[in-house]
mmCIF file of C-alpha atoms in Angstrom:
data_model
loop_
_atom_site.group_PDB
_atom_site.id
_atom_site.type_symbol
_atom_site.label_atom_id
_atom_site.label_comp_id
_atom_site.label_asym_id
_atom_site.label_seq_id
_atom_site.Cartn_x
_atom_site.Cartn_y
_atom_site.Cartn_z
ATOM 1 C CA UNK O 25 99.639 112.558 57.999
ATOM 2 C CA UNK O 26 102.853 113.609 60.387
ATOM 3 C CA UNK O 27 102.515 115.960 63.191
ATOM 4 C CA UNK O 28 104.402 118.318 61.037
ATOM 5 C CA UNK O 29 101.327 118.491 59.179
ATOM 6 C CA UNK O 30 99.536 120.139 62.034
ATOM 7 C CA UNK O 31 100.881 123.956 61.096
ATOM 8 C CA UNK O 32 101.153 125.381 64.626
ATOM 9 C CA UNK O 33 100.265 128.886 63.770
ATOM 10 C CA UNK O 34 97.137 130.756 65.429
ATOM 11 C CA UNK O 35 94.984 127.901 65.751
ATOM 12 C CA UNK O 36 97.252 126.244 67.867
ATOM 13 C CA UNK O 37 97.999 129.573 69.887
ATOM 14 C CA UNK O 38 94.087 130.032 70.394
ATOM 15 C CA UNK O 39 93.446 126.725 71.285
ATOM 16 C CA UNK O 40 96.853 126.800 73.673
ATOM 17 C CA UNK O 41 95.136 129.961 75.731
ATOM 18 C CA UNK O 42 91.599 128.385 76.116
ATOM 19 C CA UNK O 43 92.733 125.111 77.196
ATOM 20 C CA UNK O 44 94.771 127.072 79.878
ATOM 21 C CA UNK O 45 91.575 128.321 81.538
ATOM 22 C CA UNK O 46 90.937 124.654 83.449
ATOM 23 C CA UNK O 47 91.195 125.239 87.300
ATOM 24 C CA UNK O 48 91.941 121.301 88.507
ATOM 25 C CA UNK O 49 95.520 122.468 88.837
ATOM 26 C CA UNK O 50 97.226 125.786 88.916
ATOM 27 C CA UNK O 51 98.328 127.024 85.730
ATOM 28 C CA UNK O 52 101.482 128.675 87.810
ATOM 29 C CA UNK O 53 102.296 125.054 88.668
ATOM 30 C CA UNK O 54 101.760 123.496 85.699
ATOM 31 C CA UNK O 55 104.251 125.975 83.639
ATOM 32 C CA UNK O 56 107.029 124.670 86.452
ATOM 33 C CA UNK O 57 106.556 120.853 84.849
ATOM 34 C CA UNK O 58 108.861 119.948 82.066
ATOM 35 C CA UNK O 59 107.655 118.355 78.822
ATOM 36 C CA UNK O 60 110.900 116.257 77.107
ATOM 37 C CA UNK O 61 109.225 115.609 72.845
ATOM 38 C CA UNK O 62 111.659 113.000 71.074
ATOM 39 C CA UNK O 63 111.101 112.909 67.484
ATOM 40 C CA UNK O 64 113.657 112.420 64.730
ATOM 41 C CA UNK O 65 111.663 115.311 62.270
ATOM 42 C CA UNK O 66 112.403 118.641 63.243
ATOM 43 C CA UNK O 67 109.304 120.154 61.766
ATOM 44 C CA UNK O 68 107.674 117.405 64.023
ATOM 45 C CA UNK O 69 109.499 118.851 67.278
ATOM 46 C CA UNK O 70 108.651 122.601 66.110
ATOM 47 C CA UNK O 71 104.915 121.746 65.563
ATOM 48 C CA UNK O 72 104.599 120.267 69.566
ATOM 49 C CA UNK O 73 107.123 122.783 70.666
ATOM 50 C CA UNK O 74 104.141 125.621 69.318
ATOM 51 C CA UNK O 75 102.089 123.461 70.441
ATOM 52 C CA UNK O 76 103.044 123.425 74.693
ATOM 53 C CA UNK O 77 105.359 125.918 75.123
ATOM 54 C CA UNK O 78 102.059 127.780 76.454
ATOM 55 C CA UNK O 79 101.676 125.567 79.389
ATOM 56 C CA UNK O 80 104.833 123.412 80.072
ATOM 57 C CA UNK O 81 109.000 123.996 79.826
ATOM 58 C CA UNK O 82 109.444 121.965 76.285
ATOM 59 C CA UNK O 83 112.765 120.435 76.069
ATOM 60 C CA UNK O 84 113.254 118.617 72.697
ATOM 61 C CA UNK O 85 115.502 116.153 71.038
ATOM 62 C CA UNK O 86 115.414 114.984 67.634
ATOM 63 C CA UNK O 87 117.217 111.203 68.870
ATOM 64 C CA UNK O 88 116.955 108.950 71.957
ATOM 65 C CA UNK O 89 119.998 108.867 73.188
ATOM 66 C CA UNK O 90 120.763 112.618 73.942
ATOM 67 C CA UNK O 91 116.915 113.044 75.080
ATOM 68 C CA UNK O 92 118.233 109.797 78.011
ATOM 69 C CA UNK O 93 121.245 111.313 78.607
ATOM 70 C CA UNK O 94 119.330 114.857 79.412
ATOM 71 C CA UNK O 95 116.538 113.329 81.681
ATOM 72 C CA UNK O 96 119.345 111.408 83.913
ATOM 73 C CA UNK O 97 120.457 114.714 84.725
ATOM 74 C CA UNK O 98 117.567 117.022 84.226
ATOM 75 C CA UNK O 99 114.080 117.475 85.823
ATOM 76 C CA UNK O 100 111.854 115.523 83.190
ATOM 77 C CA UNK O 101 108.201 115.314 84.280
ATOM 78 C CA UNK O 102 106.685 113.713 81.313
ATOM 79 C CA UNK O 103 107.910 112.878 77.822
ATOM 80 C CA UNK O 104 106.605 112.102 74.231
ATOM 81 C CA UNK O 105 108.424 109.920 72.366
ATOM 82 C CA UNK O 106 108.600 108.842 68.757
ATOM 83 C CA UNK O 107 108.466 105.107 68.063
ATOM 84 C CA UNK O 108 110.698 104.718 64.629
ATOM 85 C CA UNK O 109 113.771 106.678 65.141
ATOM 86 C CA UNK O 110 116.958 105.706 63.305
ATOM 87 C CA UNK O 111 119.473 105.567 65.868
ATOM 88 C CA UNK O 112 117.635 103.987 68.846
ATOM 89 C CA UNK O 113 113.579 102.675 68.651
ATOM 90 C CA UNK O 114 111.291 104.089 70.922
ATOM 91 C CA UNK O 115 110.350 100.862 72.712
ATOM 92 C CA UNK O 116 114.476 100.346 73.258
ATOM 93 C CA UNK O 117 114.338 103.988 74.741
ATOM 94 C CA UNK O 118 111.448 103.579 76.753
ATOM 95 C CA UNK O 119 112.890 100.291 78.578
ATOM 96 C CA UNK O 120 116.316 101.864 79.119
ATOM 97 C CA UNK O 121 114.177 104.758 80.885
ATOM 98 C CA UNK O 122 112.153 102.386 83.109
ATOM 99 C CA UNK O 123 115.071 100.317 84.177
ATOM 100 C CA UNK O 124 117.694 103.336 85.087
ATOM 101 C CA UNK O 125 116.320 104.370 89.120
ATOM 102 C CA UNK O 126 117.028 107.813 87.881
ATOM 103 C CA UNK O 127 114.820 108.261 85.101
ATOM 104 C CA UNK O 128 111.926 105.026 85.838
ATOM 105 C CA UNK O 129 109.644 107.366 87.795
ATOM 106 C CA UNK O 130 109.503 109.670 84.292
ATOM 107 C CA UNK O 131 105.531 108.862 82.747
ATOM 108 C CA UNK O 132 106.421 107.986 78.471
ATOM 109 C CA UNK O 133 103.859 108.651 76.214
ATOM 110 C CA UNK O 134 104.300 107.419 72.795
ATOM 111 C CA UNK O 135 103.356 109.266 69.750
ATOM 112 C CA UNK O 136 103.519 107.639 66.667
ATOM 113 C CA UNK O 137 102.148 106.556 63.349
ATOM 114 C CA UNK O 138 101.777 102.920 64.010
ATOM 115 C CA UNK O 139 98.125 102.021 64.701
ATOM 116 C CA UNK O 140 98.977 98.496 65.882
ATOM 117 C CA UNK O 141 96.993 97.044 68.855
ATOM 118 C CA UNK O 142 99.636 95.179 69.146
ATOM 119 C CA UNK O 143 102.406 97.766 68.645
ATOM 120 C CA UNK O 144 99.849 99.621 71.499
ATOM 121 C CA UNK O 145 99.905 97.023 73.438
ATOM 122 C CA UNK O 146 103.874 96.094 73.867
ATOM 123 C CA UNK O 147 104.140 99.785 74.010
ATOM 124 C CA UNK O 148 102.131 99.785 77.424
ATOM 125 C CA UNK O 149 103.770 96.763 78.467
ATOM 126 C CA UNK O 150 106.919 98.349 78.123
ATOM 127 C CA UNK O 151 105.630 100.908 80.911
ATOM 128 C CA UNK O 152 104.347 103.267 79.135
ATOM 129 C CA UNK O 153 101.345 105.101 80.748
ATOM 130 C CA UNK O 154 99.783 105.954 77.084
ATOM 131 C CA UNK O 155 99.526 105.636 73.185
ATOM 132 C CA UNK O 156 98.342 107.946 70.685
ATOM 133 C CA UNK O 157 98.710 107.809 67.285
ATOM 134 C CA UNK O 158 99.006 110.259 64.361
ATOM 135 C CA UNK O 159 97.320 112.119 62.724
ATOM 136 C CA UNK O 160 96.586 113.287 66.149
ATOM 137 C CA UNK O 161 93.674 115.765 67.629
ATOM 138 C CA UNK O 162 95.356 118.947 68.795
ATOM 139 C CA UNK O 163 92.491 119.285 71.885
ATOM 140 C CA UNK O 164 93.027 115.340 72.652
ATOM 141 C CA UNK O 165 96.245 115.499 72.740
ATOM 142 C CA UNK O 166 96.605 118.575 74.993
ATOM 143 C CA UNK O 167 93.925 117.107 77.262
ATOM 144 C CA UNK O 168 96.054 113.661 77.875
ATOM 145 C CA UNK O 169 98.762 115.280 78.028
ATOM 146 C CA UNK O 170 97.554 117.856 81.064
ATOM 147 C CA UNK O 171 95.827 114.932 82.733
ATOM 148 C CA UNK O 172 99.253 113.440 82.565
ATOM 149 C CA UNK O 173 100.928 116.151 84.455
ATOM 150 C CA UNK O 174 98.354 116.985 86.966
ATOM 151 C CA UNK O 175 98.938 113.162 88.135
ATOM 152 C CA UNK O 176 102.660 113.998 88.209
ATOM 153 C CA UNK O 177 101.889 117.061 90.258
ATOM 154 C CA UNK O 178 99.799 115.751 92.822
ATOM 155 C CA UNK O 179 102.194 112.283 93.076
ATOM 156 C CA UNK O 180 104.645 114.665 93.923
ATOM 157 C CA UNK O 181 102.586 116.630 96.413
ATOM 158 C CA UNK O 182 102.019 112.987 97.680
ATOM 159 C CA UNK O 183 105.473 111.959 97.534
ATOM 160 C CA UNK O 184 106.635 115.324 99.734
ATOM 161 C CA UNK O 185 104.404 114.761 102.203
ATOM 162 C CA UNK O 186 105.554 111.446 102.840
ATOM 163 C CA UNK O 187 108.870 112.680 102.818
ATOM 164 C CA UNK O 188 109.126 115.410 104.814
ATOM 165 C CA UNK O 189 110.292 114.598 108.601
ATOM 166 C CA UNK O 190 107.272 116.279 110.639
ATOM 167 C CA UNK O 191 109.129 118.157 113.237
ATOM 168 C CA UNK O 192 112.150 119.688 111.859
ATOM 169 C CA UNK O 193 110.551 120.349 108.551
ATOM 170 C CA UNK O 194 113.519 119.138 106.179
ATOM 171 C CA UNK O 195 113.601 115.702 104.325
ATOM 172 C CA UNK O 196 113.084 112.169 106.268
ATOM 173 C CA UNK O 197 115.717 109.554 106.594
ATOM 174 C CA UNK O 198 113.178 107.559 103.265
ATOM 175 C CA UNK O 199 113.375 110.417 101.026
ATOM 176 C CA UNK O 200 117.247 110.858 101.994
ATOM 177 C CA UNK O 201 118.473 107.341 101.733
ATOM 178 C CA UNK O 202 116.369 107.693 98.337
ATOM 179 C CA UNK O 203 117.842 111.194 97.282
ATOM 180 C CA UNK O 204 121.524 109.454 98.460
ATOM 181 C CA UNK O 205 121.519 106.401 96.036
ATOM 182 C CA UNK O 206 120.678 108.229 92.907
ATOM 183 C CA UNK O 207 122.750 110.817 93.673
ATOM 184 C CA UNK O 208 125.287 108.278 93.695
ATOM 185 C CA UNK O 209 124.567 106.280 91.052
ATOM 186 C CA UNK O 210 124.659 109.465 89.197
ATOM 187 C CA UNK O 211 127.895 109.853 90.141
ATOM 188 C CA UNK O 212 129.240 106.953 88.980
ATOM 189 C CA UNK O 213 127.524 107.023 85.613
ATOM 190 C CA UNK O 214 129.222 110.100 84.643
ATOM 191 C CA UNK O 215 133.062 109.985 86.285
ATOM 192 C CA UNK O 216 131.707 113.110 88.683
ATOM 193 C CA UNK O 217 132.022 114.572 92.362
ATOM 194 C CA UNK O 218 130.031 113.454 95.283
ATOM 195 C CA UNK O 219 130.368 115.227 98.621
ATOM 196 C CA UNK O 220 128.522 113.447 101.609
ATOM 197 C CA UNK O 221 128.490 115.599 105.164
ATOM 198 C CA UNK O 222 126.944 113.734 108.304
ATOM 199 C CA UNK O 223 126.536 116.677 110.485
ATOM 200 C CA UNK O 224 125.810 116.388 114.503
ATOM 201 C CA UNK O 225 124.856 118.407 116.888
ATOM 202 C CA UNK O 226 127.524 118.742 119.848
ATOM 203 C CA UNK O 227 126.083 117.857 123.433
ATOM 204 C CA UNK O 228 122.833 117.318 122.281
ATOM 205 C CA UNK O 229 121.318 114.813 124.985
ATOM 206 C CA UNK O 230 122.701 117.362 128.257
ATOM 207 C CA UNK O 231 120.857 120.365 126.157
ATOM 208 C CA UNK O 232 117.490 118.500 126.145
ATOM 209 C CA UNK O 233 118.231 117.256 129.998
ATOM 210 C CA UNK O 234 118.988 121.045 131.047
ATOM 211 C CA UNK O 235 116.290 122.984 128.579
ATOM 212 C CA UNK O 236 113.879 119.961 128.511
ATOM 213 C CA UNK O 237 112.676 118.306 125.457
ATOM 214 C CA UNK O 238 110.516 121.149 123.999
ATOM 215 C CA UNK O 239 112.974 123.383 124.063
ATOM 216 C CA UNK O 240 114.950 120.598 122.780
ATOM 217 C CA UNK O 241 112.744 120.658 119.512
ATOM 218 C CA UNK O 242 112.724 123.988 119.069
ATOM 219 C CA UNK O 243 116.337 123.797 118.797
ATOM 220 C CA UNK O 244 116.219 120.647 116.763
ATOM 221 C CA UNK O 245 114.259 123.001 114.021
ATOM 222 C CA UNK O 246 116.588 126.159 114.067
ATOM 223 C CA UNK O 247 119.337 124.005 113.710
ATOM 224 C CA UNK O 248 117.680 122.247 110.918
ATOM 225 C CA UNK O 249 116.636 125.600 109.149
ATOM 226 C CA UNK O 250 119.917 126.764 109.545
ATOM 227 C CA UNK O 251 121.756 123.542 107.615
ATOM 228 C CA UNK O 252 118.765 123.835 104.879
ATOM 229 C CA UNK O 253 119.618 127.851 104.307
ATOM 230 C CA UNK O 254 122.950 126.909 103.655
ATOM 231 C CA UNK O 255 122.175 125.270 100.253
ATOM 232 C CA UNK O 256 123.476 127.099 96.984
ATOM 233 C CA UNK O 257 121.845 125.188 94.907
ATOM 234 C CA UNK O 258 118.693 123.020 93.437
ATOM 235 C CA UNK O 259 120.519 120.020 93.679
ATOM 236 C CA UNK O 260 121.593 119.899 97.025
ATOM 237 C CA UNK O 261 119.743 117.954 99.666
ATOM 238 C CA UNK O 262 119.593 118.448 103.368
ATOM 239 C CA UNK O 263 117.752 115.395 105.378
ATOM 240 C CA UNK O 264 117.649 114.106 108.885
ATOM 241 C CA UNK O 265 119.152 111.377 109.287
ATOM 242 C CA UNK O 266 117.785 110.102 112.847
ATOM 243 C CA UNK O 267 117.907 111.804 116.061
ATOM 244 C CA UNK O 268 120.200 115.025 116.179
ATOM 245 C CA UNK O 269 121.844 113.915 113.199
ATOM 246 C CA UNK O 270 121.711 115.558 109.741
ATOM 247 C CA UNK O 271 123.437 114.597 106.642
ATOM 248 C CA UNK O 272 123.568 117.004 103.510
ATOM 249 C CA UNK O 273 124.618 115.589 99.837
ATOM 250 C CA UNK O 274 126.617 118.186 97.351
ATOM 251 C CA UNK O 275 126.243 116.672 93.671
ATOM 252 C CA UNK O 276 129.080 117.944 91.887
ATOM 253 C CA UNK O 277 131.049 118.996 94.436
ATOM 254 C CA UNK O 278 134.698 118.497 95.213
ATOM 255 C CA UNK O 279 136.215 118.766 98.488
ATOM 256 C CA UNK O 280 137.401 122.838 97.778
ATOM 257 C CA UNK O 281 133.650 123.612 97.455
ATOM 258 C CA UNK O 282 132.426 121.156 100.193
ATOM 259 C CA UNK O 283 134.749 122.436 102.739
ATOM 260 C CA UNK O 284 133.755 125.651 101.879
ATOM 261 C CA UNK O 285 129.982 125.090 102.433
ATOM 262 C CA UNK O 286 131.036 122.676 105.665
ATOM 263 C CA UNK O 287 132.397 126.195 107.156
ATOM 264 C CA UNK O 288 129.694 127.973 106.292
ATOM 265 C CA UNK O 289 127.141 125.296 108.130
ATOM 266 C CA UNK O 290 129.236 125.668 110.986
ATOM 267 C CA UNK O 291 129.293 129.637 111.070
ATOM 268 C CA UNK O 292 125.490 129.651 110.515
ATOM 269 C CA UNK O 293 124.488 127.457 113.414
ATOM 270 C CA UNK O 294 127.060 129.205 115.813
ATOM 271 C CA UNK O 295 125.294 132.580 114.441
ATOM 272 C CA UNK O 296 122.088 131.168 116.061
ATOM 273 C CA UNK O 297 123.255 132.032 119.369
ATOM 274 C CA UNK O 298 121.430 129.128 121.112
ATOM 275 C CA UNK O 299 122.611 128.839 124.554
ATOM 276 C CA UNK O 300 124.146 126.254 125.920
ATOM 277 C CA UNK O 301 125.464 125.856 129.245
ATOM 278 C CA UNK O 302 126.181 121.770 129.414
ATOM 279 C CA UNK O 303 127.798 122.263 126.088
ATOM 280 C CA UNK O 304 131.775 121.233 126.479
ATOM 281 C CA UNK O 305 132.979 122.947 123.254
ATOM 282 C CA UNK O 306 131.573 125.844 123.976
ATOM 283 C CA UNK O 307 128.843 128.283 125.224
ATOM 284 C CA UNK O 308 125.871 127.938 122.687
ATOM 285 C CA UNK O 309 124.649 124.981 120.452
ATOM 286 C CA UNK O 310 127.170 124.025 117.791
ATOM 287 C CA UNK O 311 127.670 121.399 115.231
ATOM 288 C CA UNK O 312 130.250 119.055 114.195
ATOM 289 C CA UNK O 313 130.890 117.318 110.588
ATOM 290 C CA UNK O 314 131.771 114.465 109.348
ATOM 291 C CA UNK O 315 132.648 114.945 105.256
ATOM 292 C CA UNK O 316 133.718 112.629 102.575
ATOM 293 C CA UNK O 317 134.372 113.369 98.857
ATOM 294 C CA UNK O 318 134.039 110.538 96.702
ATOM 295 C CA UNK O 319 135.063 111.018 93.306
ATOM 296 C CA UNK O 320 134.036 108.158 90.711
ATOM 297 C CA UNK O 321 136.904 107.104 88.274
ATOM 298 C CA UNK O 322 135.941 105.661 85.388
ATOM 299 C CA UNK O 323 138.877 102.873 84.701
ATOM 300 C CA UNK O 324 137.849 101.738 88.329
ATOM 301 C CA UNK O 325 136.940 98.272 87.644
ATOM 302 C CA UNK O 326 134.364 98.473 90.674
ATOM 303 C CA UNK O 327 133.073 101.657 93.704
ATOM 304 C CA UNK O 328 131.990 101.424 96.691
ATOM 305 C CA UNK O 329 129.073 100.787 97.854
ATOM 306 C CA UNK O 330 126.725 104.190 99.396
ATOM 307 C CA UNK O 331 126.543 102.302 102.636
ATOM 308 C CA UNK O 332 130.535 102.804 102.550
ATOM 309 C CA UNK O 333 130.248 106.047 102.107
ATOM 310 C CA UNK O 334 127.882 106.728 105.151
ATOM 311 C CA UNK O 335 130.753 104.933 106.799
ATOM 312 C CA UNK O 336 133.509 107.242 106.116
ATOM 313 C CA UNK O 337 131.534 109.944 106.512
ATOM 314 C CA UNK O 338 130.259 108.790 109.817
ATOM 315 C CA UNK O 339 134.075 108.179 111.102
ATOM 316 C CA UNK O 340 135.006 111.651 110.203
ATOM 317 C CA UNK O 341 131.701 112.775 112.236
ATOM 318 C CA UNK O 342 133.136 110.698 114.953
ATOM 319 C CA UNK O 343 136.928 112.072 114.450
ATOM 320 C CA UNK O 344 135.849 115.686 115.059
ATOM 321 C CA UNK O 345 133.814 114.684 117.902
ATOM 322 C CA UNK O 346 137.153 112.989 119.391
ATOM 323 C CA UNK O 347 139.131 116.221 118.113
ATOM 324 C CA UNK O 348 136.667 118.787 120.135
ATOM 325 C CA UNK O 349 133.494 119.073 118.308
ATOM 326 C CA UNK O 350 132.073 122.678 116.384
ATOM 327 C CA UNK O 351 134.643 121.550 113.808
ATOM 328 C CA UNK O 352 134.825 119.578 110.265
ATOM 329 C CA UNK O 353 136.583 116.598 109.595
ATOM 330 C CA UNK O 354 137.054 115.215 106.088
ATOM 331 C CA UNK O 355 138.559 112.252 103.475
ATOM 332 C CA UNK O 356 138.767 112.050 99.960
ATOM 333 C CA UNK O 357 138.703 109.054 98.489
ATOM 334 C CA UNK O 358 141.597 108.489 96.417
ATOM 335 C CA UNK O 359 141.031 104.934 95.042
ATOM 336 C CA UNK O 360 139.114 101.959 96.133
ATOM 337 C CA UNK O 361 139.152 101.528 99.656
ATOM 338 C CA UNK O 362 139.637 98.350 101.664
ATOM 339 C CA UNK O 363 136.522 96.871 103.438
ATOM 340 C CA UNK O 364 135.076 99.715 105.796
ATOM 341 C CA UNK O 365 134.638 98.475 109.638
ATOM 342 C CA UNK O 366 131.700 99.962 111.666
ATOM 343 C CA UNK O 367 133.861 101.447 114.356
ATOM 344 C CA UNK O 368 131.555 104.620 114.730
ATOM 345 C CA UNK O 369 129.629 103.444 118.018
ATOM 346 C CA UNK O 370 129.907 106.484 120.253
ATOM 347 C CA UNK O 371 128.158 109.259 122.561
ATOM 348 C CA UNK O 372 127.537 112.268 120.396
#
């Protein structure tokens, strides 16, 4: 019996609307989570399509290698995936999953007709955090499949809370360096954009000497808000980076648009009006950037590394500093650069 056996019609729809009533979660939250179903059958993918679409955003894919190529650069929470599949075997999927950084965190569940233990068992091995097998029982399988996403959603709620820097309110220099190396090894995998800013704020140390170091904060947060309400999209991250120093990474982003938002992060933090009166560029707080484009090519034999691109970024920060400050400075990278020198040791 095949899950296309299961004729998602009412029965399903009822069963769909009572499981919803379960309070461990929100059910506003839980129909935010994405559900990725890989089966070659398409009468397979419409049954479990009926079958969630209630609760969960159901994404599906009838082979393996479309459904990896999606959840590299797609919000997957959780995905059920068929074992036998012509073009690439579930357990060959599943491993390709846990061993890409981008797509490893994703919980597999395999749904399939093999009753093995020891198909079960490699299947687990493999990383997988469960195994059912058909025919399958509509209420189990909803049930492991909602206990599946409620641990998603409060490992989450876990991991933001441990990422978050606790006084400006944006993400902490973990979660960025994190956020910064898939970004960029996303970047690389698919020939795209990357735009990096480092972004300073001018005088800082005489502000918190003349206002004190509450006021200090309080600026430290404004500033922060300011850089975070700047972001046009999903994708784009804003973290502090130590100190008075920000960086914000633009996926996708070429150095028209990044230029464009790096003006509008200065405009918005001069619109703050935060006086200033040890401030040498000029009268209230302002900002300065440092901004590097890095486009991956891909008939480069090799890139360079993320901690290069902090680098350049960081000696453009340092070049508008030297230039006057409340400005941006930029590079693109045009090809492989030579060896990058830490010559960015200065008073910001």
């Amino acid at each position: 019996m095949s899950v296309s056996e299961l004729r998602p019609n009412q029965e399903i729809d009822a069963s769909a609307v009572a499981l919803s009533s379960g309070t461990s979660v929100a059910n506003s939250e839980l129909r935010k989570q994405t559900l990725m179903v890989v089966d070659d059958y398409q009468s397979n993918l419409q049954a479990m399509n009926a079958l969630f679409e209630y609760q969960y955003q159901v994404v599906l894919f009838d082979n393996a290698k479309d459904a990896l190529t999606h959840a590299q650069q797609e919000s997957v929470d959780l995905i059920l995936l068929d074992l036998d599949m012509p073009d690439m075997h579930g357990y060959e999927a599943c491993t390709e999953l846990k061993s890409n950084p981008l797509t490893a965190h994703i919980p597999v569940i395999f749904v399939t007709a093999s009753d093995s233990t020891d198909d079960e068992a490699h299947g687990l091995l493999l990383g997988a955090v469960d195994y059912i097998t058909k025919p399958v029982n509509l209420t189990i399988l909803r049930a492991r499949v909602r206990n599946h996403m409620e641990l998603v959603y409060y490992r989450k709620q876990l991991e933001f809370l441990s990422s978050v820097d606790g006084l400006t309110g944006v993400a902490n220099r973990r979660q960025l360096d994190t956020v910064l190396l898939q970004q960029f090894a996303s970047t690389i995998r698919f020939g795209r954009c990357l735009t990096l800013m480092m972004i300073d704020i001018d005088d800082f140390k005489p502000y918190n000497d003349f206002y004190g170091h509450m006021q200090g904060d309080d600026c430290l947060k404004r500033v922060a808000h300011a850089i975070q309400s700047v972001r046009r999209r999903e994708s784009d991250f804003v973290g502090r980076y130590g100190g008075e120093e920000f960086a914000m990474v633009l996926p996708d982003t070429d150095l028209e648009g990044g230029l464009v938002v790096a003006q509008k992060l200065l405009q918005t933090v001069r619109g703050l009006n935060i006086e200033h009166q040890g401030a040498t560029a000029a009268d209230r707080v302002t900002i300065s950037i440092g901004l590097t484009v890095y486009e991956a090519k891909q008939d480069y034999p090799e890139h360079i590394s993320v901690e290069e691109l902090i680098k350049l970024a960081d000696r453009q920060l340092y070049a508008a500093k030297r230039d006057g400050k409340n400005r941006v400075n930029y590079y693109q990278v045009p090809k492989l650069p030579t060896p990058i020198k830490d010559d960015t040791q200065h008073e910001r």
